[in-house]
């Protein structure tokens, strides 16, 4: 990592915690340079979509099976929060598209996620999206992530999409 880390006012902070945080940012596995192949268009979207397998597509509902691999894990070997958010966004868009006309562009206005538990490497997760409300100008979708083996709810998400252009009043 280029540059040095400066920690101000260390007298008020426990040295053990300061060292742990510095180590986190200096660790090559976490903060090393990004391989050039990762700097290509849609790399991240393709990476995330590769883990999803569509199961059911109905009007207002989309269900997928998510396979957990190390490529979407965090340092604790469970799914990275950013990957959960990306998957929630992808499934929400797909779900909204089942009820919103193709002539309308969707703009993600809000995405909220509750991280209730974690999914470990090699787990399979059922990802179910459903439209809660859809009107002229917005669509609200909820997404539930459940462990396939136990059906334990591990993450929930809610997405609000604005339809563009906005309908005239």
Coordinates of N, CA and C in Angstrom, one line a residue:
X1 N 0.8 -1.2 0.0 CA 0.0 0.0 0.0 C 0.9 1.2 0.0
X2 N 0.6 2.2 -0.9 CA 1.4 3.4 -0.9 C 1.1 4.3 0.2
X3 N 2.1 5.1 0.6 CA 1.9 6.1 1.7 C 2.0 5.4 3.0
X4 N 1.9 6.3 4.1 CA 2.0 5.8 5.4 C 0.7 6.1 6.1
X5 N 0.4 5.4 7.2 CA -0.8 5.6 8.0 C -0.5 6.5 9.2
X6 N -1.3 7.5 9.3 CA -1.1 8.4 10.5 C -2.3 8.3 11.4
X7 N -2.0 8.1 12.7 CA -3.0 8.0 13.7 C -2.9 9.1 14.6
X8 N -3.9 10.0 14.7 CA -3.8 11.1 15.6 C -4.4 10.8 17.0
X9 N -3.9 11.5 18.0 CA -4.4 11.4 19.3 C -4.4 10.0 19.9
X10 N -3.3 9.3 19.7 CA -3.2 7.9 20.2 C -3.3 7.8 21.7
X11 N -3.1 8.8 22.4 CA -3.2 8.7 23.9 C -4.5 8.3 24.4
X12 N -5.6 8.6 23.6 CA -6.9 8.3 24.0 C -7.4 6.9 23.5
X13 N -6.5 6.3 22.7 CA -6.9 5.0 22.1 C -6.0 3.9 22.6
X14 N -6.6 2.7 22.8 CA -5.8 1.6 23.3 C -4.9 1.2 22.2
X15 N -3.6 1.0 22.4 CA -2.6 0.7 21.4 C -2.9 -0.6 20.7
X16 N -3.5 -1.6 21.4 CA -3.8 -2.9 20.7 C -4.8 -2.6 19.6
X17 N -5.8 -1.8 19.8 CA -6.8 -1.5 18.8 C -6.3 -0.7 17.6
X18 N -5.4 0.2 17.9 CA -4.7 1.0 16.9 C -3.9 0.1 16.0
X19 N -3.1 -0.8 16.6 CA -2.3 -1.7 15.8 C -3.2 -2.6 15.0
X20 N -4.3 -3.1 15.5 CA -5.2 -4.0 14.7 C -5.7 -3.3 13.5
X21 N -6.2 -2.1 13.7 CA -6.7 -1.3 12.6 C -5.7 -1.0 11.5
X22 N -4.5 -0.6 12.0 CA -3.4 -0.4 11.0 C -3.0 -1.6 10.2
X23 N -3.0 -2.8 10.9 CA -2.7 -4.0 10.3 C -3.7 -4.4 9.2
X24 N -5.0 -4.1 9.5 CA -6.1 -4.4 8.6 C -5.8 -3.7 7.3
X25 N -5.4 -2.4 7.3 CA -5.2 -1.6 6.1 C -3.9 -1.9 5.4
X26 N -2.9 -2.5 6.2 CA -1.6 -2.8 5.6 C -1.5 -4.3 5.1
X27 N -2.5 -5.1 5.4 CA -2.5 -6.5 5.0 C -2.6 -6.6 3.5
X28 N -1.7 -7.3 2.9 CA -1.7 -7.5 1.4 C -2.9 -8.1 0.9
X29 N -3.5 -9.1 1.6 CA -4.7 -9.8 1.2 C -5.9 -8.8 1.1
X30 N -5.9 -7.8 2.0 CA -7.0 -6.9 2.0 C -6.8 -5.7 1.2
X31 N -5.6 -5.1 1.2 CA -5.4 -3.8 0.6 C -4.3 -3.8 -0.5
X32 N -4.0 -5.0 -1.0 CA -3.0 -5.1 -2.1 C -3.5 -4.5 -3.4
X33 N -2.7 -4.4 -4.4 CA -3.1 -3.8 -5.6 C -4.2 -4.7 -6.3
X34 N -5.1 -4.1 -7.0 CA -6.1 -4.8 -7.7 C -5.6 -5.4 -9.0
X35 N -5.8 -6.7 -9.3 CA -5.3 -7.2 -10.6 C -6.0 -6.5 -11.8
X36 N -5.2 -6.4 -12.8 CA -5.7 -5.7 -14.0 C -7.0 -6.3 -14.6
X37 N -7.1 -7.6 -14.5 CA -8.4 -8.2 -15.1 C -9.6 -7.7 -14.3
X38 N -9.5 -7.2 -13.1 CA -10.6 -6.7 -12.3 C -11.0 -5.3 -12.8
X39 N -10.2 -4.7 -13.5 CA -10.5 -3.3 -14.0 C -11.2 -3.3 -15.3
X40 N -11.9 -4.3 -15.7 CA -12.6 -4.4 -16.9 C -14.1 -4.1 -16.7
X41 N -14.8 -3.6 -17.8 CA -16.2 -3.2 -17.7 C -17.0 -4.4 -17.2
X42 N -17.9 -4.2 -16.3 CA -18.9 -5.2 -15.7 C -18.2 -6.3 -15.0
X43 N -16.9 -6.2 -14.6 CA -16.3 -7.4 -13.9 C -17.0 -7.7 -12.7
X44 N -17.3 -6.7 -11.8 CA -18.0 -7.0 -10.6 C -19.4 -7.6 -10.8
X45 N -20.2 -7.0 -11.7 CA -21.5 -7.5 -12.0 C -21.5 -8.9 -12.5
X46 N -20.5 -9.2 -13.3 CA -20.4 -10.6 -13.9 C -20.0 -11.6 -12.7
X47 N -19.1 -11.1 -11.9 CA -18.7 -12.0 -10.7 C -19.9 -12.3 -9.8
X48 N -20.7 -11.3 -9.5 CA -21.9 -11.6 -8.7 C -22.9 -12.4 -9.4
X49 N -23.2 -12.1 -10.6 CA -24.2 -12.9 -11.4 C -23.8 -14.3 -11.5
X50 N -22.5 -14.6 -11.6 CA -22.0 -16.0 -11.8 C -22.4 -16.9 -10.6
X51 N -22.7 -16.3 -9.4 CA -23.1 -17.0 -8.2 C -24.6 -17.3 -8.1
X52 N -25.4 -16.6 -9.0 CA -26.9 -16.8 -9.0 C -27.4 -17.7 -10.0
X53 N -28.3 -18.5 -9.7 CA -29.0 -19.4 -10.6 C -30.5 -19.2 -10.5
X54 N -31.1 -18.6 -11.5 CA -32.6 -18.4 -11.4 C -33.3 -19.7 -11.3
X55 N -34.3 -19.7 -10.4 CA -35.2 -20.8 -10.1 C -36.6 -20.6 -10.6
X56 N -37.2 -19.5 -10.3 CA -38.5 -19.1 -10.6 C -38.6 -17.7 -11.0
X57 N -39.3 -17.4 -12.1 CA -39.6 -16.0 -12.6 C -41.1 -16.0 -12.9
X58 N -41.8 -15.2 -12.0 CA -43.2 -15.0 -12.2 C -43.5 -13.5 -12.1
X59 N -44.7 -13.1 -12.5 CA -45.0 -11.6 -12.4 C -44.9 -11.3 -10.9
X60 N -44.1 -10.3 -10.6 CA -43.9 -9.8 -9.2 C -43.1 -10.7 -8.3
X61 N -42.5 -11.8 -8.8 CA -41.6 -12.7 -8.0 C -40.5 -13.2 -8.8
X62 N -39.3 -13.3 -8.1 CA -38.1 -13.9 -8.7 C -37.4 -14.6 -7.6
X63 N -37.1 -15.9 -7.9 CA -36.3 -16.7 -6.9 C -35.1 -17.2 -7.5
X64 N -34.0 -17.2 -6.8 CA -32.7 -17.6 -7.3 C -32.0 -18.5 -6.2
X65 N -31.1 -19.3 -6.6 CA -30.2 -20.0 -5.7 C -28.8 -19.4 -5.8
X66 N -28.3 -19.0 -4.6 CA -27.0 -18.4 -4.5 C -26.0 -19.4 -4.0
X67 N -24.9 -19.6 -4.7 CA -23.8 -20.5 -4.2 C -22.7 -19.6 -3.6
X68 N -22.4 -19.9 -2.4 CA -21.4 -19.1 -1.7 C -20.0 -19.7 -2.0
X69 N -19.1 -18.9 -2.5 CA -17.7 -19.3 -2.8 C -16.8 -18.2 -2.2
X70 N -15.5 -18.6 -2.0 CA -14.6 -17.6 -1.4 C -14.5 -16.3 -2.2
X71 N -14.8 -16.2 -3.4 CA -14.7 -15.0 -4.2 C -15.7 -13.9 -3.7
X72 N -16.7 -14.2 -3.0 CA -17.6 -13.2 -2.5 C -17.7 -13.2 -1.0
X73 N -16.7 -13.8 -0.3 CA -16.6 -13.8 1.1 C -15.7 -12.6 1.7
X74 N -16.0 -12.4 2.9 CA -15.1 -11.4 3.6 C -14.0 -12.1 4.4
X75 N -13.3 -11.4 5.2 CA -12.2 -12.0 5.9 C -12.6 -13.0 7.0
X76 N -13.9 -13.0 7.3 CA -14.5 -13.9 8.3 C -15.1 -15.2 7.6
X77 N -14.9 -15.3 6.3 CA -15.3 -16.5 5.5 C -16.9 -16.6 5.5
X78 N -17.5 -15.4 5.6 CA -19.0 -15.4 5.3 C -19.2 -14.4 4.2
X79 N -20.4 -14.3 3.7 CA -20.6 -13.4 2.5 C -20.4 -12.0 2.9
X80 N -19.6 -11.3 2.0 CA -19.3 -9.9 2.2 C -20.6 -9.1 2.1
X81 N -20.7 -8.1 3.0 CA -21.9 -7.2 3.0 C -22.2 -6.6 1.7
X82 N -21.1 -6.2 1.0 CA -21.2 -5.5 -0.3 C -21.8 -6.5 -1.4
X83 N -21.4 -7.8 -1.3 CA -21.9 -8.8 -2.2 C -23.4 -9.0 -1.9
X84 N -23.8 -9.0 -0.6 CA -25.2 -9.2 -0.3 C -26.0 -8.0 -0.9
X85 N -25.5 -6.8 -0.8 CA -26.2 -5.6 -1.3 C -26.3 -5.7 -2.9
X86 N -25.2 -6.2 -3.5 CA -25.2 -6.3 -5.0 C -26.2 -7.4 -5.4
X87 N -26.3 -8.5 -4.7 CA -27.2 -9.5 -5.0 C -28.6 -9.0 -4.8
X88 N -28.9 -8.3 -3.7 CA -30.2 -7.8 -3.4 C -30.6 -6.8 -4.5
X89 N -29.7 -6.0 -5.0 CA -30.0 -5.1 -6.1 C -30.3 -5.8 -7.4
X90 N -29.5 -6.8 -7.7 CA -29.8 -7.5 -9.0 C -31.1 -8.2 -9.0
X91 N -31.4 -8.9 -7.8 CA -32.7 -9.6 -7.7 C -33.9 -8.7 -7.7
X92 N -33.7 -7.5 -7.0 CA -34.7 -6.5 -7.0 C -35.0 -5.9 -8.3
X93 N -34.0 -5.6 -9.1 CA -34.2 -5.1 -10.4 C -35.0 -6.1 -11.3
X94 N -34.5 -7.4 -11.2 CA -35.2 -8.4 -12.0 C -36.6 -8.6 -11.6
X95 N -36.9 -8.5 -10.3 CA -38.3 -8.6 -9.8 C -39.1 -7.4 -10.3
X96 N -38.6 -6.2 -10.2 CA -39.3 -5.0 -10.6 C -39.6 -5.1 -12.1
X97 N -38.6 -5.6 -12.9 CA -38.8 -5.7 -14.3 C -40.0 -6.6 -14.7
X98 N -40.4 -7.4 -13.8 CA -41.6 -8.3 -14.2 C -42.9 -7.6 -14.1
X99 N -42.9 -6.3 -13.6 CA -44.1 -5.6 -13.5 C -44.1 -4.2 -14.1
X100 N -42.8 -3.7 -14.3 CA -42.7 -2.3 -14.9 C -42.4 -2.4 -16.4
X101 N -43.0 -1.6 -17.2 CA -42.9 -1.6 -18.6 C -41.4 -1.3 -19.0
X102 N -41.0 -2.0 -20.1 CA -39.6 -1.8 -20.5 C -39.3 -0.4 -20.9
X103 N -40.3 0.4 -21.3 CA -40.1 1.8 -21.7 C -39.7 2.7 -20.5
X104 N -39.9 2.2 -19.3 CA -39.6 3.0 -18.1 C -38.2 2.5 -17.6
X105 N -37.4 3.5 -17.4 CA -36.1 3.2 -16.8 C -36.3 3.2 -15.3
X106 N -35.5 2.3 -14.6 CA -35.6 2.2 -13.1 C -34.4 2.8 -12.5
X107 N -34.7 3.7 -11.5 CA -33.7 4.3 -10.7 C -33.8 3.9 -9.3
X108 N -32.7 3.3 -8.8 CA -32.7 2.8 -7.4 C -32.6 4.0 -6.5
X109 N -33.6 4.2 -5.7 CA -33.7 5.4 -4.8 C -33.3 5.0 -3.4
X110 N -33.5 3.8 -3.0 CA -33.2 3.3 -1.6 C -33.0 1.8 -1.6
X111 N -32.0 1.4 -0.9 CA -31.8 0.0 -0.6 C -31.4 -0.2 0.8
X112 N -32.2 -0.9 1.6 CA -31.9 -1.1 3.0 C -31.8 -2.6 3.2
X113 N -30.8 -3.0 4.0 CA -30.5 -4.4 4.3 C -30.3 -4.6 5.8
X114 N -30.9 -5.8 6.2 CA -30.7 -6.2 7.6 C -29.9 -7.5 7.5
X115 N -28.7 -7.4 8.2 CA -27.8 -8.6 8.2 C -28.1 -9.3 9.5
X116 N -28.9 -10.4 9.5 CA -29.3 -11.1 10.6 C -28.4 -12.2 11.1
X117 N -27.7 -12.8 10.1 CA -26.8 -13.9 10.4 C -25.8 -14.0 9.2
X118 N -25.1 -15.1 9.0 CA -24.2 -15.1 7.9 C -24.3 -16.5 7.2
X119 N -23.8 -16.5 6.0 CA -23.7 -17.7 5.2 C -22.3 -18.0 4.9
X120 N -21.9 -19.2 5.3 CA -20.5 -19.6 5.1 C -20.2 -20.2 3.7
X121 N -18.9 -20.3 3.4 CA -18.4 -20.9 2.2 C -19.1 -22.2 1.9
X122 N -19.4 -22.5 0.7 CA -20.1 -23.7 0.2 C -21.6 -23.8 0.6
X123 N -22.1 -22.8 1.3 CA -23.5 -22.9 1.6 C -24.3 -22.5 0.3
X124 N -25.6 -22.9 0.3 CA -26.5 -22.5 -0.8 C -27.6 -21.7 -0.1
X125 N -27.9 -20.6 -0.7 CA -28.9 -19.7 -0.2 C -30.0 -19.4 -1.2
X126 N -31.3 -19.5 -0.7 CA -32.4 -19.2 -1.5 C -32.6 -17.7 -1.4
X127 N -32.7 -17.0 -2.5 CA -32.9 -15.6 -2.6 C -34.3 -15.4 -3.3
X128 N -35.3 -14.9 -2.5 CA -36.6 -14.7 -3.0 C -36.9 -13.2 -3.0
X129 N -37.3 -12.7 -4.2 CA -37.7 -11.3 -4.3 C -39.1 -11.2 -4.7
X130 N -39.9 -10.2 -4.1 CA -41.3 -10.1 -4.4 C -41.6 -8.6 -4.4
X131 N -42.5 -8.2 -5.3 CA -42.9 -6.8 -5.4 C -44.0 -6.6 -4.3
X132 N -43.8 -5.6 -3.5 CA -44.7 -5.2 -2.4 C -45.7 -4.2 -2.9
X133 N -45.2 -3.3 -3.7 CA -46.1 -2.3 -4.3 C -45.5 -1.8 -5.6
X134 N -46.4 -1.5 -6.5 CA -45.9 -1.0 -7.8 C -47.0 0.0 -8.3
X135 N -46.6 1.2 -8.6 CA -47.6 2.2 -9.1 C -47.0 2.9 -10.3
X136 N -47.6 4.1 -10.6 CA -47.1 4.8 -11.8 C -45.7 5.2 -11.7
X137 N -45.2 5.6 -10.5 CA -43.9 6.2 -10.4 C -42.9 5.5 -9.6
X138 N -43.3 4.5 -8.8 CA -42.3 3.8 -8.0 C -42.8 2.3 -7.8
X139 N -41.8 1.5 -7.5 CA -42.0 0.1 -7.2 C -41.1 -0.3 -6.0
X140 N -41.7 -1.0 -5.0 CA -41.0 -1.4 -3.8 C -40.9 -2.9 -3.9
X141 N -39.7 -3.4 -3.7 CA -39.4 -4.9 -3.7 C -38.8 -5.3 -2.4
X142 N -39.2 -6.5 -1.9 CA -38.5 -7.0 -0.7 C -37.7 -8.3 -1.2
X143 N -36.6 -8.5 -0.6 CA -35.8 -9.7 -0.9 C -35.4 -10.4 0.4
X144 N -35.6 -11.7 0.4 CA -35.3 -12.5 1.6 C -34.2 -13.5 1.2
X145 N -33.2 -13.6 2.0 CA -32.1 -14.6 1.8 C -32.3 -15.7 2.9
X146 N -32.4 -16.9 2.6 CA -32.6 -18.0 3.5 C -31.6 -19.1 3.2
X147 N -31.0 -19.7 4.2 CA -30.2 -20.9 4.0 C -31.0 -22.0 3.4
X148 N -30.5 -22.6 2.3 CA -31.3 -23.6 1.6 C -31.5 -24.8 2.5
X149 N -30.5 -25.2 3.3 CA -30.6 -26.4 4.1 C -31.6 -26.3 5.3
X150 N -31.6 -25.1 5.9 CA -32.4 -25.0 7.1 C -33.6 -24.0 7.0
X151 N -33.6 -23.2 5.9 CA -34.5 -22.1 5.7 C -34.4 -21.0 6.7
X152 N -33.3 -20.9 7.4 CA -33.1 -19.8 8.3 C -32.9 -18.5 7.6
X153 N -33.6 -17.5 8.0 CA -33.6 -16.2 7.4 C -32.2 -15.5 7.8
X154 N -31.4 -15.2 6.9 CA -30.1 -14.6 7.2 C -29.9 -13.1 6.8
X155 N -30.6 -12.7 5.7 CA -30.5 -11.3 5.3 C -31.9 -10.9 4.8
X156 N -32.3 -9.7 4.9 CA -33.5 -9.1 4.3 C -33.1 -7.8 3.7
X157 N -33.8 -7.5 2.6 CA -33.5 -6.2 1.9 C -34.8 -5.6 1.4
X158 N -34.9 -4.3 1.3 CA -36.0 -3.6 0.7 C -35.4 -2.6 -0.3
X159 N -35.9 -2.6 -1.5 CA -35.5 -1.7 -2.5 C -36.7 -0.8 -3.0
X160 N -36.4 0.4 -3.2 CA -37.4 1.3 -3.8 C -36.9 1.9 -5.1
X161 N -37.6 1.6 -6.2 CA -37.2 2.1 -7.5 C -38.2 3.2 -8.0
X162 N -37.6 4.2 -8.5 CA -38.4 5.3 -9.2 C -38.4 5.0 -10.7
X163 N -39.6 5.2 -11.3 CA -39.7 5.0 -12.7 C -39.4 6.3 -13.4
X164 N -38.5 6.2 -14.4 CA -38.1 7.3 -15.2 C -38.6 7.1 -16.6
X165 N -39.1 8.1 -17.4 CA -39.5 9.4 -16.8 C -40.8 9.2 -15.9
X166 N -40.9 10.2 -15.0 CA -42.0 10.2 -14.1 C -43.3 10.5 -14.9
X167 N -44.4 9.8 -14.5 CA -45.7 10.0 -15.2 C -46.2 11.4 -14.9
X168 N -46.9 11.9 -15.9 CA -47.5 13.3 -15.8 C -48.7 13.2 -14.9
X169 N -48.9 14.2 -14.1 CA -50.1 14.3 -13.2 C -51.3 14.8 -13.9

